[in-house]
Every structure is written in C-alpha cells, then in structure tokens.
Amino acid sequence: MADVTLTIDGQSVTVPQGTTILQAAKMRLGMELPHYCYHPGLSIAGNCRICLVEVEKMPKLVTGCSTQCGEGMVVHTQSARAKEGRGGVLEIMLTNHPLDCPICDQAGECKLQDYYMTVGMHDNHVVFPKVHKKKIVPLPPHIVLDQERCILCSRCVRFCQEITKTNELTIAMRGTHSEIEAAGDGTIDNGYAGNLHEICPVGALTSTDFRFQARVWWLKSHKSVCPGCSTGCNTWVDDRRGEVKRLRARENASVNQWWLCDEGRYGYKSINAPDRLKTARVKKTDATSGTAIGEVWARLKTIAAKKGGFAGIASAQASNEDLFVFRRLVAHMGGVADFRIDDSLTKTQTRVDEILRRADKNPNTTGAKLLGFGDGPGVEAILKSAAEGKISALYVLDADRFDAAGWTDKLRAVRTKIEFVVMHATRECGALDLADVVLPAATYAEKDGTFTNYEGRVQRFWRAIRPIGDARADGAWLATICAEFDAADAALAKPAAAFNAVASETPALGDLRWEMIPAEGALIAPGAAPKDKVG
Ligand code: SF4
Ligand code: SF4
Ligand code: FES
C-alpha cells in the first residue's frame, strides 16, 4: 500500500494510506489524541467527537479517529480552534454527568477526569437542570451500570456485537434521554463480560468484584501471564499492600490482543485464599522451613544410597524453571517422572471458543512436554509400581492439582507401600494428609518465571507480591534439595539461571536466554504445535 506524507503540529510524518490522523499521531509522534469511542480492538464509531482536530483547508474541525491521512494534509491538534472544539464537546458531555467522582470507582483512571484536566472546560455555561437516570443497574454477574455517568461512546455495545457477538447491549431512547440498555433480565454472562468494565472509558460500567475495594492510585501494577489455560493471556496484576485486588488485560497482539476471559480475570482469588499454606509440615505438624527441608534431603539421600525407587509427579501449572529443577532432582535420584495428572496434553490446542479460551486449564503443558515430562510412565503406572513396592519415595510437585484431578484416593490405597512422600501445595487439600513432608508453594503471582503456551510461545511473568508466610517458589525449594547432591545446583533457585540452563539443554529453545525474552514472548519451535482444533 502506498504511503502518504502529512504534517501534524509542524512535524512531517509518513504513514501507510488508510491510517487515521489519531493513529498517525500515536504511531509516528507518540502523541495521544483524546478519545472515548475509539478503541484499537473495535470498529471505528466516530461518535464522541472528543478527538477533534483542525485540518487546513477543511471548513470544519474533523474527528482524528475516523479521518484518514491525506497527502500534503496539514493538521493542527493544539490550535485554538481545535482546543475550543474539544472543550465544547467535553462541556456537552458533562451537561448531565453527575460529577460524583468522589464515590466513583473509575476515579483515577477515568478519561472524563483526565480530559477535563487536559482539554479543560472549567466554566460550565449550562444553566438547565441535569437529566437524571438510573444510578445502579445490575448487569449480573460481573457488571453494574450507572446510566448517568455513561457518555454513550458505544464501546460496550460494539464489544458485544463484534467480539463476543452476543449483542446484549444497545443504546435506547433519543437525545439527552439516550441510555445503555441490556436485553432481557440484564444478565451479561458471555464469558468475556469483564472486558466491558475495562474498556468503558468512564465510571459507567464498573466491576462488581472490584467496586469499592481500593482507590486505583494506591494500586501497584505488575506484568504477568494468566495461568488459567494454555492460551497464556498477558495480564496486569494490581495489588494493594501485597494483596491482589484485580487482574487487567495487558495488550499482546500475538496472544490476547486487549482481552481476558472472565474465568481468567476473576481467577486471582486463589492467590488470596484463606486456606493458603503458610508453613511447612513434617508428619502433619507445622515445622520451620529448615527442619522440613532437612527431613527431605536426609530421607531422599538414604533412599538414593540404597537405590530405592523414586518417582516424581509434576504439573503443567509449574513454570519452566520450576520443572527444570524438578527434573534435576529426578535425575539425582535416578528416578522416573510424569506430569499427566489430567488429560491436558490432549487438549492443549483445543479451543473452547473463537476468542481466547482453551480446554487445557494449564498454562505450561507445552513447557512440561518440552522438558520431557510427557515421556514418563504415566501417573497410573507410577502408582501401580508403588503398589508393587517398587517406589520408595514419591514427590508430588502440585498437590492442589493432583488432588483436584482425583488421585488422592488412589494414592491412599498404596500409601503404606511408599516409604516417604513429599508434597508441594499452595492451599489445603485432601492429599496433604498422605505426605510425610509438605512444603508451602508460592503462586505464580509470588514468583518470576516463564510459561510456554499452546503455540510454543515462551512468556515471562513477574513477581507481583511477596510469597505468603514461608511459601517459596517450587524451584527454590527444589534447588536447596538438589544442592545436597551437587552444590552448583543452588544457583538454580534463581529463575534466570534455571531458564538459561533449560535453554542450553533444550534444542527447541535455541539460543533463547532469559534476558532476551521479548515483550510479546518468544515463539519457539514454530510448526511443532499441532493445528488448532475447535472442541
Ligand atoms: S457504558 Fe461506558 S462503554 Fe458503554 S457507552 Fe457508556 S461510556 Fe461507553
Ligand atoms: S483465555 Fe485462558 S489464559 Fe486467557 S484469561 Fe482466560 S483462562 Fe486466562
Ligand atoms: S474518539 Fe474520535 S469521535 Fe470518539
């Protein structure tokens, strides 16, 4: 496509034909034009008019979001006319706005507030009484609508038309009485409703989950990756004093664009769950980390010395780094390992819908497979060997998933045949009674690491909060144990070192190194992943 050259605020820019003025200003000059109805993931509506700019030789101001750049165009975004036009638009928008910022959850990240300060229309000319509308319209299960705060940008309507294609919302009535209305009983349960409160530029759509939980300026945001399925959507984890308050979508054009599913968005509650494990246990009694780890290595060393059988059961919830250190332990013990506690391996590519969700509810099945955990004998076979008295030590890396997948009773049936059982867990679960030693594990939000998603994209996630109590990353516990077999393994407690060690031993990872993983993730072994299946 041909390029066009134009001038924006005195600066010459060249962009592909078809680019709008708003996009050109952002792409080439890093300049953010005010916008409400424009969203890069939705069609262009051009209805809010807050992006007005002046173009020489055009009789009227034009909307930057819907006007395409033309050869030789001369655009002014900061001229007196442009500013006056945007100020007038804002004044009209605020005519009926309730101005209840002090009690509005959007305050601090509201585009009405932001543009009031930058676009400025500090003297209100309106003398008529405001039109009042409904303040609390439940749109269950995740949203509450305040019709007075709505600026009718139609982002929410277009999201339901274009992304979920479920059409729950529309703009009803006319003129100043226009308002957002939901079909039927108002339920918006399309699996992606949480995106509505995220894209609403004002406080009209707020989240039932986050309402009144925290002022946004007290939150700290950290980059992360959702562990809810094999898609690996990019997220922001927002915490307030070490407690995770919400997840938001982090744009990644190659993975999730601007969206998250509801299951992933609200799945953070397990991080703050009241039944999180905070201390280690030895023989069902709370113990210090030192005592617990001492017990583990003493027992494992004895079993290794007499060449007793060792089996490890991993999980696709674990990061690549944690799995790598687990693999080291299995090697030191001369044992076997597997991670197939459920049928995730057969579902990694299977889509639940045409947007984001996949049937494999683990973030790192591809990583576990690449690290060789899918080449083991299988969990059923491990427990059968245990029943035959061939397993002296069993190490379960993720007791939460092991229990949820229904293995606890099967292990109970053979438990007396196994000399020593260690389990890591983030929360209380029925399996823990079967362990000699339980080590409290950090969640993904409490550690650094990488997951490899369904298509073989290695993505970094960052520690957002300190681990609860004595919890540690699985890899950190394991590195301490491995160091008893080889002192150099102590370094593997650091995810960067573990990742670089994985990469150097895994041909599919090529030359990838921790510090080189790009923001959009690194696609490895392209073509290795089977073709997508819609299930
Ligand atoms: S509710 Fe929010 S997203 Fe929907 S039209 Fe109103 S302001 Fe726009
Ligand atoms: S689609 Fe999967 S990875 Fe994305 S938000 Fe939902 S559960 Fe998380
Ligand atoms: S952002 Fe351009 S008209 Fe709304």
Coordinates of C-alpha atoms and ligand atoms in Angstrom, one line a residue:
M1 CA 0.0 0.0 0.0
A2 CA 1.3 3.5 -0.9
D3 CA 2.5 5.9 1.8
V4 CA 1.2 9.4 2.4
T5 CA 3.1 12.3 3.9
L6 CA 1.5 14.9 6.0
T7 CA 2.3 17.5 8.7
I8 CA 1.0 17.1 12.3
D9 CA 1.7 20.1 14.6
G10 CA 4.5 21.1 12.3
Q11 CA 6.2 17.7 12.2
S12 CA 6.3 15.8 8.9
V13 CA 5.1 12.2 9.2
T14 CA 4.8 9.4 6.6
V15 CA 2.3 6.7 7.1
P16 CA 0.6 4.0 5.0
Q17 CA -2.5 5.1 3.2
G18 CA -5.6 4.4 5.2
T19 CA -4.0 5.4 8.5
T20 CA -6.2 7.8 10.5
I21 CA -4.9 11.0 12.0
L22 CA -5.2 9.6 15.5
Q23 CA -3.2 6.5 14.6
A24 CA -0.6 8.5 12.8
A25 CA -0.1 10.9 15.7
K26 CA 0.3 7.9 18.0
M27 CA 2.5 5.8 15.7
R28 CA 4.9 8.4 14.5
L29 CA 4.9 11.1 17.2
G30 CA 3.9 9.2 20.3
M31 CA 1.1 11.7 20.7
E32 CA -2.1 10.6 22.3
L33 CA -5.2 12.4 21.0
P34 CA -8.1 12.4 23.4
H35 CA -10.5 9.6 22.5
Y36 CA -13.5 7.9 24.1
C37 CA -15.3 5.9 21.5
Y38 CA -12.1 4.9 19.6
H39 CA -10.6 1.6 20.8
P40 CA -8.0 -0.2 18.7
G41 CA -9.8 -3.6 19.1
L42 CA -13.2 -2.3 17.9
S43 CA -14.7 -0.8 14.8
I44 CA -14.5 3.0 14.4
A45 CA -17.7 4.7 15.5
G46 CA -16.6 8.4 15.4
N47 CA -19.5 9.4 17.7
C48 CA -17.9 11.1 20.8
R49 CA -16.1 13.9 18.9
I50 CA -13.5 14.4 21.6
C51 CA -10.7 13.8 19.1
L52 CA -11.5 16.9 17.0
V53 CA -8.5 18.4 15.2
E54 CA -8.1 21.2 12.7
V55 CA -7.0 20.4 9.2
E56 CA -6.0 23.3 6.9
K57 CA -8.4 23.9 4.0
M58 CA -11.2 21.9 5.6
P59 CA -14.1 24.1 6.6
K60 CA -14.9 22.3 9.9
L61 CA -13.0 20.5 12.6
V62 CA -12.7 16.8 11.8
T63 CA -12.5 13.7 14.1
G64 CA -9.0 12.4 14.3
C65 CA -10.1 8.8 14.9
S66 CA -12.1 8.5 11.7
T67 CA -10.4 10.8 9.3
Q68 CA -7.7 9.2 7.1
C69 CA -4.4 10.9 6.5
G70 CA -4.1 12.5 3.0
E71 CA -1.0 13.5 1.0
G72 CA 0.0 17.1 2.0
M73 CA -2.5 17.4 4.8
V74 CA -1.6 20.0 7.4
V75 CA -3.1 19.0 10.8
H76 CA -3.2 21.1 14.0
T77 CA -4.1 19.3 17.2
Q78 CA -3.2 22.1 19.5
S79 CA -4.6 25.2 17.7
A80 CA -7.1 27.4 19.4
R81 CA -9.9 26.2 17.2
A82 CA -9.1 22.5 17.9
K83 CA -8.9 23.1 21.6
E84 CA -12.1 25.1 21.7
G85 CA -13.9 22.4 19.7
R86 CA -12.8 19.6 22.1
G87 CA -13.6 21.8 25.1
G88 CA -17.1 22.3 23.7
V89 CA -17.6 18.6 23.2
L90 CA -16.5 18.0 26.8
E91 CA -18.8 20.6 28.1
I92 CA -21.8 18.9 26.4
M93 CA -20.7 15.5 27.8
L94 CA -20.7 16.9 31.3
T95 CA -24.1 18.6 30.9
N96 CA -25.9 15.7 32.5
H97 CA -22.9 14.0 34.1
P98 CA -23.5 13.6 37.9
L99 CA -19.9 14.6 38.8
D100 CA -19.8 12.0 41.5
C101 CA -16.1 11.3 41.2
P102 CA -15.5 11.1 44.9
I103 CA -17.7 7.9 45.1
C104 CA -16.9 6.6 41.6
D105 CA -14.7 3.5 41.2
Q106 CA -13.3 4.8 38.0
A107 CA -11.8 7.9 39.6
G108 CA -8.1 8.0 39.0
E109 CA -8.3 6.1 35.7
C110 CA -11.3 7.9 34.2
K111 CA -10.9 9.6 30.8
L112 CA -13.6 12.2 31.7
Q113 CA -11.4 13.3 34.6
D114 CA -8.2 13.2 32.6
Y115 CA -9.6 15.2 29.7
Y116 CA -11.3 17.7 31.9
M117 CA -7.8 18.5 33.2
T118 CA -6.1 18.5 29.8
V119 CA -8.8 19.6 27.4
G120 CA -10.3 21.8 30.1
M121 CA -13.7 23.4 30.1
H122 CA -13.6 24.8 33.5
D123 CA -16.5 27.2 33.3
N124 CA -19.8 25.4 32.7
H125 CA -22.3 27.5 30.7
V126 CA -25.2 25.2 31.3
V127 CA -28.0 26.6 33.5
F128 CA -30.7 23.9 32.9
P129 CA -31.2 21.1 35.5
K130 CA -29.5 17.9 34.7
V131 CA -31.3 14.9 33.2
H132 CA -31.3 12.1 35.8
K133 CA -31.0 8.4 35.0
K134 CA -30.6 5.2 36.9
K135 CA -27.5 5.0 39.1
I136 CA -27.4 1.3 39.8
V137 CA -28.4 -1.1 37.0
P138 CA -27.1 -4.6 37.8
L139 CA -25.9 -6.5 34.7
P140 CA -25.0 -9.7 36.5
P141 CA -22.8 -11.5 37.2
H142 CA -19.9 -9.1 36.8
I143 CA -21.1 -5.6 36.0
V144 CA -23.0 -2.6 37.4
L145 CA -24.2 0.2 35.1
D146 CA -24.5 3.8 36.1
Q147 CA -26.5 5.4 33.3
E148 CA -25.8 8.9 34.4
R149 CA -22.1 8.5 34.1
C150 CA -22.4 7.0 30.6
I151 CA -21.1 9.2 27.7
L152 CA -22.7 6.9 25.0
C153 CA -19.4 6.1 23.4
S154 CA -20.8 2.7 22.4
R155 CA -17.6 0.8 23.1
C156 CA -19.6 -1.7 25.2
V157 CA -22.3 -2.1 22.5
R158 CA -19.6 -2.7 19.9
F159 CA -17.7 -5.2 22.1
C160 CA -20.9 -7.3 22.5
Q161 CA -21.6 -7.0 18.7
E162 CA -18.1 -7.5 17.3
I163 CA -16.0 -9.5 19.8
T164 CA -18.5 -11.8 21.7
K165 CA -21.2 -11.5 19.0
T166 CA -23.8 -11.8 21.8
N167 CA -25.5 -8.4 21.4
E168 CA -26.7 -8.0 25.0
L169 CA -26.4 -4.2 24.9
T170 CA -27.9 -1.4 22.9
I171 CA -28.5 2.4 23.0
A172 CA -32.2 3.0 23.7
M173 CA -34.2 6.3 23.7
R174 CA -33.2 9.5 22.0
G175 CA -31.3 12.8 22.6
T176 CA -30.4 13.5 26.2
H177 CA -32.6 10.6 27.2
S178 CA -30.4 8.1 25.3
E179 CA -29.1 5.4 27.6
I180 CA -27.4 2.0 27.5
E181 CA -29.9 -0.9 28.0
A182 CA -29.4 -4.6 28.3
A183 CA -31.6 -7.2 26.7
G184 CA -33.9 -9.5 28.8
D185 CA -33.1 -9.6 32.5
G186 CA -29.8 -7.8 32.1
T187 CA -27.6 -10.7 32.5
I188 CA -24.3 -10.4 30.6
D189 CA -22.6 -13.8 31.0
N190 CA -20.9 -14.3 27.7
G191 CA -17.6 -15.4 29.3
Y192 CA -15.9 -12.1 28.5
A193 CA -18.1 -9.6 30.3
G194 CA -15.2 -8.3 32.4
N195 CA -13.7 -6.6 29.4
L196 CA -16.7 -4.3 29.4
H197 CA -15.8 -2.5 32.6
E198 CA -12.2 -2.4 31.5
I199 CA -12.9 -0.7 28.1
C200 CA -15.6 1.7 29.4
P201 CA -13.6 4.9 29.5
V202 CA -15.6 6.4 32.3
G203 CA -17.3 5.1 35.5
A204 CA -20.5 3.9 33.8
L205 CA -19.6 0.2 33.8
T206 CA -17.9 -0.9 37.0
S207 CA -16.9 -4.4 38.2
T208 CA -19.0 -6.0 41.0
D209 CA -15.8 -7.7 42.0
F210 CA -13.6 -4.6 42.3
R211 CA -16.2 -1.9 43.3
F212 CA -15.1 -0.1 46.4
Q213 CA -12.2 -2.4 47.1
A214 CA -9.4 0.1 46.6
R215 CA -8.7 3.5 45.1
V216 CA -6.7 2.9 41.9
W217 CA -3.9 5.3 42.8
W218 CA -3.0 3.0 45.8
L219 CA -2.5 0.0 43.5
K220 CA 0.8 -1.2 42.1
S221 CA 0.7 -2.9 38.7
H222 CA 2.9 -5.8 37.7
K223 CA 3.2 -7.7 34.4
S224 CA 2.1 -11.3 34.5
V225 CA 0.6 -14.1 32.5
C226 CA -2.8 -15.8 33.3
P227 CA -2.3 -19.4 34.4
G228 CA -6.0 -20.2 33.6
C229 CA -5.4 -22.1 30.3
S230 CA -2.9 -22.8 27.6
T231 CA -3.6 -19.5 25.8
G232 CA -1.4 -17.6 28.3
C233 CA -3.1 -14.2 28.1
N234 CA -1.0 -11.3 29.2
T235 CA -2.2 -9.5 32.4
W236 CA -1.5 -6.8 34.8
V237 CA -1.7 -7.9 38.4
D238 CA -2.8 -5.0 40.6
D239 CA -2.0 -5.3 44.3
R240 CA -2.6 -3.1 47.3
R241 CA -0.1 -3.8 50.1
G242 CA 0.6 -7.3 49.0
E243 CA -3.0 -8.3 48.4
V244 CA -4.0 -8.8 44.8
K245 CA -7.1 -6.7 44.1
R246 CA -7.7 -7.4 40.4
L247 CA -6.3 -8.5 37.0
R248 CA -6.5 -6.5 33.9
A249 CA -5.7 -7.3 30.3
R250 CA -2.2 -6.4 29.1
E251 CA -2.1 -5.9 25.4
N252 CA -0.3 -8.5 23.4
A253 CA -1.3 -8.5 19.7
S254 CA 0.1 -12.0 19.3
V255 CA -1.8 -13.7 22.1
N256 CA -4.8 -12.0 23.7
Q257 CA -4.9 -8.6 21.9
W258 CA -6.7 -6.4 24.5
W259 CA -8.9 -9.0 26.2
L260 CA -9.2 -11.6 29.0
C261 CA -11.9 -14.2 29.7
D262 CA -13.9 -13.9 32.9
E263 CA -12.6 -17.2 34.3
G264 CA -9.0 -15.9 34.0
R265 CA -9.8 -12.3 35.1
Y266 CA -11.5 -13.3 38.3
G267 CA -9.4 -16.4 38.9
Y268 CA -6.9 -14.4 41.0
K269 CA -8.9 -15.2 44.2
S270 CA -6.9 -18.3 44.8
I271 CA -3.8 -16.2 45.5
N272 CA -5.5 -14.5 48.5
A273 CA -7.5 -17.7 49.5
P274 CA -7.9 -18.1 53.3
D275 CA -6.7 -21.7 53.1
R276 CA -3.3 -20.8 51.7
L277 CA -0.5 -22.9 53.2
K278 CA 1.8 -20.7 55.1
T279 CA 4.2 -23.1 56.9
A280 CA 5.9 -26.4 56.2
R281 CA 4.8 -29.6 57.8
V282 CA 6.6 -32.7 58.9
K283 CA 4.4 -35.6 59.8
K284 CA 1.3 -33.3 59.9
T285 CA 2.9 -30.9 62.3
D286 CA 3.9 -27.4 61.5
A287 CA 7.7 -27.1 61.1
T288 CA 10.3 -24.5 60.2
S289 CA 11.5 -24.4 56.6
G290 CA 14.9 -25.6 57.8
T291 CA 13.5 -28.6 59.6
A292 CA 11.3 -29.6 56.7
I293 CA 13.9 -29.3 54.1
G294 CA 16.4 -31.1 56.4
E295 CA 14.0 -34.0 56.7
V296 CA 13.5 -34.1 52.9
W297 CA 17.1 -34.3 52.0
A298 CA 18.0 -36.7 54.8
R299 CA 15.3 -39.2 53.7
L300 CA 16.0 -38.8 50.0
K301 CA 19.7 -39.3 50.4
T302 CA 19.1 -42.5 52.3
I303 CA 16.7 -43.7 49.6
A304 CA 19.2 -42.7 46.8
A305 CA 22.0 -44.5 48.5
K306 CA 20.1 -47.8 48.7
K307 CA 19.0 -47.2 45.1
G308 CA 15.3 -47.3 46.1
G309 CA 12.8 -46.3 43.5
F310 CA 12.0 -42.6 43.2
A311 CA 9.0 -41.1 41.3
G312 CA 8.1 -37.5 40.7
I313 CA 4.7 -36.3 39.7
A314 CA 4.9 -32.8 38.2
S315 CA 2.2 -30.4 36.9
A316 CA 1.6 -28.2 34.0
Q317 CA 0.9 -25.3 36.4
A318 CA 4.6 -25.2 37.2
S319 CA 6.9 -22.8 35.4
N320 CA 9.6 -24.0 33.0
E321 CA 12.2 -23.1 35.6
D322 CA 10.5 -25.0 38.5
L323 CA 10.1 -28.0 36.2
F324 CA 13.7 -27.9 35.2
V325 CA 14.9 -28.0 38.8
F326 CA 12.4 -30.8 39.4
R327 CA 13.9 -32.7 36.5
R328 CA 17.4 -32.3 38.2
L329 CA 16.1 -33.8 41.3
V330 CA 14.6 -36.8 39.4
A331 CA 18.0 -37.2 37.7
H332 CA 19.9 -37.1 41.0
M333 CA 17.6 -39.7 42.4
G334 CA 17.8 -41.9 39.3
G335 CA 14.0 -42.0 39.2
V336 CA 11.1 -41.5 36.8
A337 CA 8.6 -38.6 36.4
D338 CA 5.5 -37.6 34.6
F339 CA 3.1 -34.7 34.7
R340 CA -0.1 -36.2 33.1
I341 CA -2.3 -35.9 36.2
D342 CA -5.2 -34.9 33.8
D343 CA -5.8 -35.1 30.1
S344 CA -4.4 -31.6 29.5
L345 CA -1.9 -32.9 26.9
T346 CA -4.6 -33.9 24.6
K347 CA -6.5 -30.6 24.9
T348 CA -3.7 -28.0 24.7
Q349 CA -4.7 -26.9 21.2
T350 CA -8.4 -27.3 21.6
R351 CA -10.3 -24.0 21.6
V352 CA -13.4 -23.5 23.8
D353 CA -14.5 -20.6 21.7
E354 CA -13.2 -18.4 18.8
I355 CA -11.9 -15.7 21.1
L356 CA -9.3 -16.9 23.7
R357 CA -10.2 -19.8 25.9
R358 CA -8.7 -23.2 25.5
A359 CA -9.7 -26.5 27.0
D360 CA -6.4 -27.2 28.7
K361 CA -6.7 -25.4 32.0
N362 CA -2.9 -25.2 32.5
P363 CA -0.5 -22.5 31.3
N364 CA 2.5 -24.7 30.7
T365 CA 1.6 -28.1 29.2
T366 CA 3.8 -27.3 26.2
G367 CA 6.7 -26.5 28.5
A368 CA 6.3 -29.7 30.6
K369 CA 6.2 -31.7 27.4
L370 CA 9.3 -30.0 26.0
L371 CA 11.1 -30.7 29.3
G372 CA 10.4 -34.4 28.8
F373 CA 7.7 -34.9 31.5
G374 CA 5.4 -36.4 28.9
D375 CA 7.8 -39.2 28.2
G376 CA 7.4 -40.8 31.7
P377 CA 5.5 -44.0 32.5
G378 CA 2.3 -42.1 33.4
V379 CA 0.8 -41.4 36.8
E380 CA -1.3 -44.6 36.8
A381 CA 1.8 -46.7 36.1
I382 CA 3.7 -44.8 38.9
L383 CA 1.0 -45.7 41.4
K384 CA 0.9 -49.3 40.1
S385 CA 4.7 -49.6 40.7
A386 CA 4.1 -48.2 44.2
A387 CA 1.5 -50.9 44.8
E388 CA 4.1 -53.4 43.8
G389 CA 6.5 -52.0 46.4
K390 CA 8.9 -50.5 43.7
I391 CA 8.6 -46.9 44.8
S392 CA 10.3 -45.8 48.0
A393 CA 9.9 -42.1 47.6
L394 CA 7.2 -40.1 45.8
Y395 CA 7.5 -36.4 45.2
V396 CA 4.3 -34.6 44.2
L397 CA 5.0 -31.1 42.9
D398 CA 1.5 -29.7 42.9
A399 CA -0.7 -31.5 45.4
D400 CA -3.6 -29.0 44.7
R401 CA -3.9 -30.2 41.1
F402 CA -3.1 -33.8 42.0
D403 CA -6.0 -33.8 44.5
A404 CA -8.4 -31.9 42.2
A405 CA -7.7 -34.4 39.4
G406 CA -8.9 -37.2 41.7
W407 CA -5.7 -39.1 42.5
T408 CA -5.8 -38.8 46.3
D409 CA -7.8 -41.9 46.9
K410 CA -5.7 -43.9 44.5
L411 CA -2.5 -42.8 46.4
R412 CA -4.2 -43.5 49.7
A413 CA -4.7 -47.1 48.6
V414 CA -1.0 -47.7 48.0
R415 CA 0.4 -45.2 50.6
T416 CA 1.6 -47.9 53.1
K417 CA 3.9 -49.3 50.3
I418 CA 5.7 -46.0 49.9
E419 CA 8.4 -45.1 52.4
F420 CA 8.5 -41.4 52.0
V421 CA 6.1 -38.9 50.4
V422 CA 6.8 -35.1 49.8
M423 CA 4.2 -32.7 48.5
H424 CA 4.3 -29.0 47.5
A425 CA 1.0 -27.2 47.7
T426 CA -0.3 -23.6 47.7
R427 CA -3.6 -24.5 49.5
E428 CA -5.0 -27.0 51.9
C429 CA -6.3 -30.1 50.1
G430 CA -7.2 -33.7 50.9
A431 CA -3.9 -35.2 49.6
L432 CA -1.7 -33.4 52.2
D433 CA -2.6 -36.0 54.9
L434 CA -0.7 -38.6 52.9
A435 CA 2.6 -36.6 52.9
D436 CA 5.5 -37.0 55.3
V437 CA 6.6 -33.5 54.4
V438 CA 4.5 -30.7 53.0
L439 CA 6.3 -27.6 51.6
P440 CA 4.2 -24.4 51.1
A441 CA 4.5 -23.3 47.5
A442 CA 4.3 -19.7 46.0
T443 CA 1.7 -19.0 43.4
Y444 CA 2.6 -17.5 40.0
A445 CA 2.0 -14.0 41.4
E446 CA 4.6 -14.6 44.0
K447 CA 7.5 -15.6 41.8
D448 CA 9.3 -14.9 38.5
G449 CA 9.2 -17.4 35.7
T450 CA 8.1 -18.4 32.2
F451 CA 5.3 -20.5 30.7
T452 CA 5.2 -21.9 27.2
N453 CA 1.7 -21.5 25.8
Y454 CA -0.2 -23.8 23.3
E455 CA 1.6 -22.5 20.3
G456 CA 5.1 -22.7 21.8
R457 CA 5.4 -19.1 22.9
V458 CA 7.6 -18.6 25.9
Q459 CA 6.3 -15.8 28.0
R460 CA 7.8 -14.1 31.1
F461 CA 5.8 -13.4 34.2
W462 CA 7.0 -11.3 37.1
R463 CA 6.7 -11.5 40.9
A464 CA 3.9 -9.1 41.9
I465 CA 3.8 -9.7 45.7
R466 CA 5.9 -11.4 48.4
P467 CA 5.1 -15.0 48.9
I468 CA 2.7 -15.6 51.8
G469 CA 4.3 -16.9 55.1
D470 CA 7.1 -19.4 54.5
A471 CA 6.0 -20.2 50.9
R472 CA 8.7 -20.3 48.3
A473 CA 8.8 -21.0 44.5
D474 CA 8.9 -24.7 43.8
G475 CA 12.2 -24.2 42.1
A476 CA 13.7 -22.5 45.2
W477 CA 12.7 -25.5 47.5
L478 CA 14.0 -27.9 44.9
A479 CA 17.3 -26.1 44.3
T480 CA 18.1 -26.3 48.0
I481 CA 17.5 -30.1 48.0
C482 CA 19.4 -30.6 44.7
A483 CA 22.3 -28.6 46.1
E484 CA 22.9 -31.5 48.6
F485 CA 23.6 -33.7 45.6
D486 CA 25.5 -31.1 43.6
A487 CA 26.4 -27.7 45.2
A488 CA 26.3 -25.9 41.8
D489 CA 22.5 -26.6 41.7
A490 CA 22.0 -24.0 44.5
A491 CA 22.2 -21.3 41.7
L492 CA 19.0 -22.8 40.1
A493 CA 16.9 -21.2 42.8
K494 CA 17.1 -18.1 40.7
P495 CA 14.6 -18.4 37.8
A496 CA 17.0 -16.6 35.4
A497 CA 19.7 -19.2 36.0
A498 CA 17.3 -22.1 35.8
F499 CA 15.8 -20.7 32.5
N500 CA 19.2 -20.3 30.9
A501 CA 20.1 -23.8 32.0
V502 CA 16.9 -25.2 30.5
A503 CA 17.6 -23.3 27.3
S504 CA 21.1 -24.6 26.9
E505 CA 19.9 -28.1 27.3
T506 CA 16.7 -27.9 25.2
P507 CA 17.3 -27.7 21.4
A508 CA 13.8 -26.3 20.8
L509 CA 14.7 -23.2 22.8
G510 CA 17.6 -22.5 20.5
D511 CA 19.7 -19.5 21.6
L512 CA 16.9 -18.0 23.8
R513 CA 18.1 -16.6 27.0
W514 CA 16.1 -15.1 30.0
E515 CA 17.2 -11.6 29.4
M516 CA 16.3 -11.8 25.7
I517 CA 12.7 -12.9 26.0
P518 CA 10.8 -10.2 24.1
A519 CA 7.7 -8.4 25.5
E520 CA 5.4 -10.4 23.1
G521 CA 7.0 -13.7 24.1
A522 CA 9.4 -15.8 22.0
L523 CA 7.8 -18.3 19.7
I524 CA 9.9 -21.4 19.7
A525 CA 9.9 -24.5 17.5
P526 CA 7.4 -23.0 15.2
G527 CA 5.3 -25.6 13.5
A528 CA 5.8 -28.1 16.2
A529 CA 2.4 -27.4 17.7
P530 CA -0.5 -29.4 16.1
K531 CA -3.1 -27.5 14.2
D532 CA -5.8 -25.8 16.2
K533 CA -8.9 -27.8 16.9
V534 CA -12.2 -26.3 18.0
G535 CA -13.7 -28.6 20.5
Ligands
SF4_1 S1 -21.4 2.3 29.4 FE1 -19.3 3.0 29.1 S2 -18.6 1.9 27.3 FE2 -20.8 1.8 27.3 S3 -21.5 3.5 26.1 FE3 -21.5 4.2 28.2 S4 -19.5 5.1 28.5 FE4 -19.3 3.9 26.6
SF4_2 S1 -8.4 -17.4 27.9 FE1 -7.2 -18.7 29.3 S2 -5.2 -17.6 29.6 FE2 -6.7 -16.1 28.7 S3 -7.7 -15.1 30.5 FE3 -8.9 -16.9 30.0 S4 -8.1 -18.5 31.3 FE4 -6.6 -16.9 31.3
FES3 S1 -12.6 9.1 19.6 FE1 -12.9 10.1 17.7 S2 -15.0 10.5 17.7 FE2 -14.7 9.4 19.5

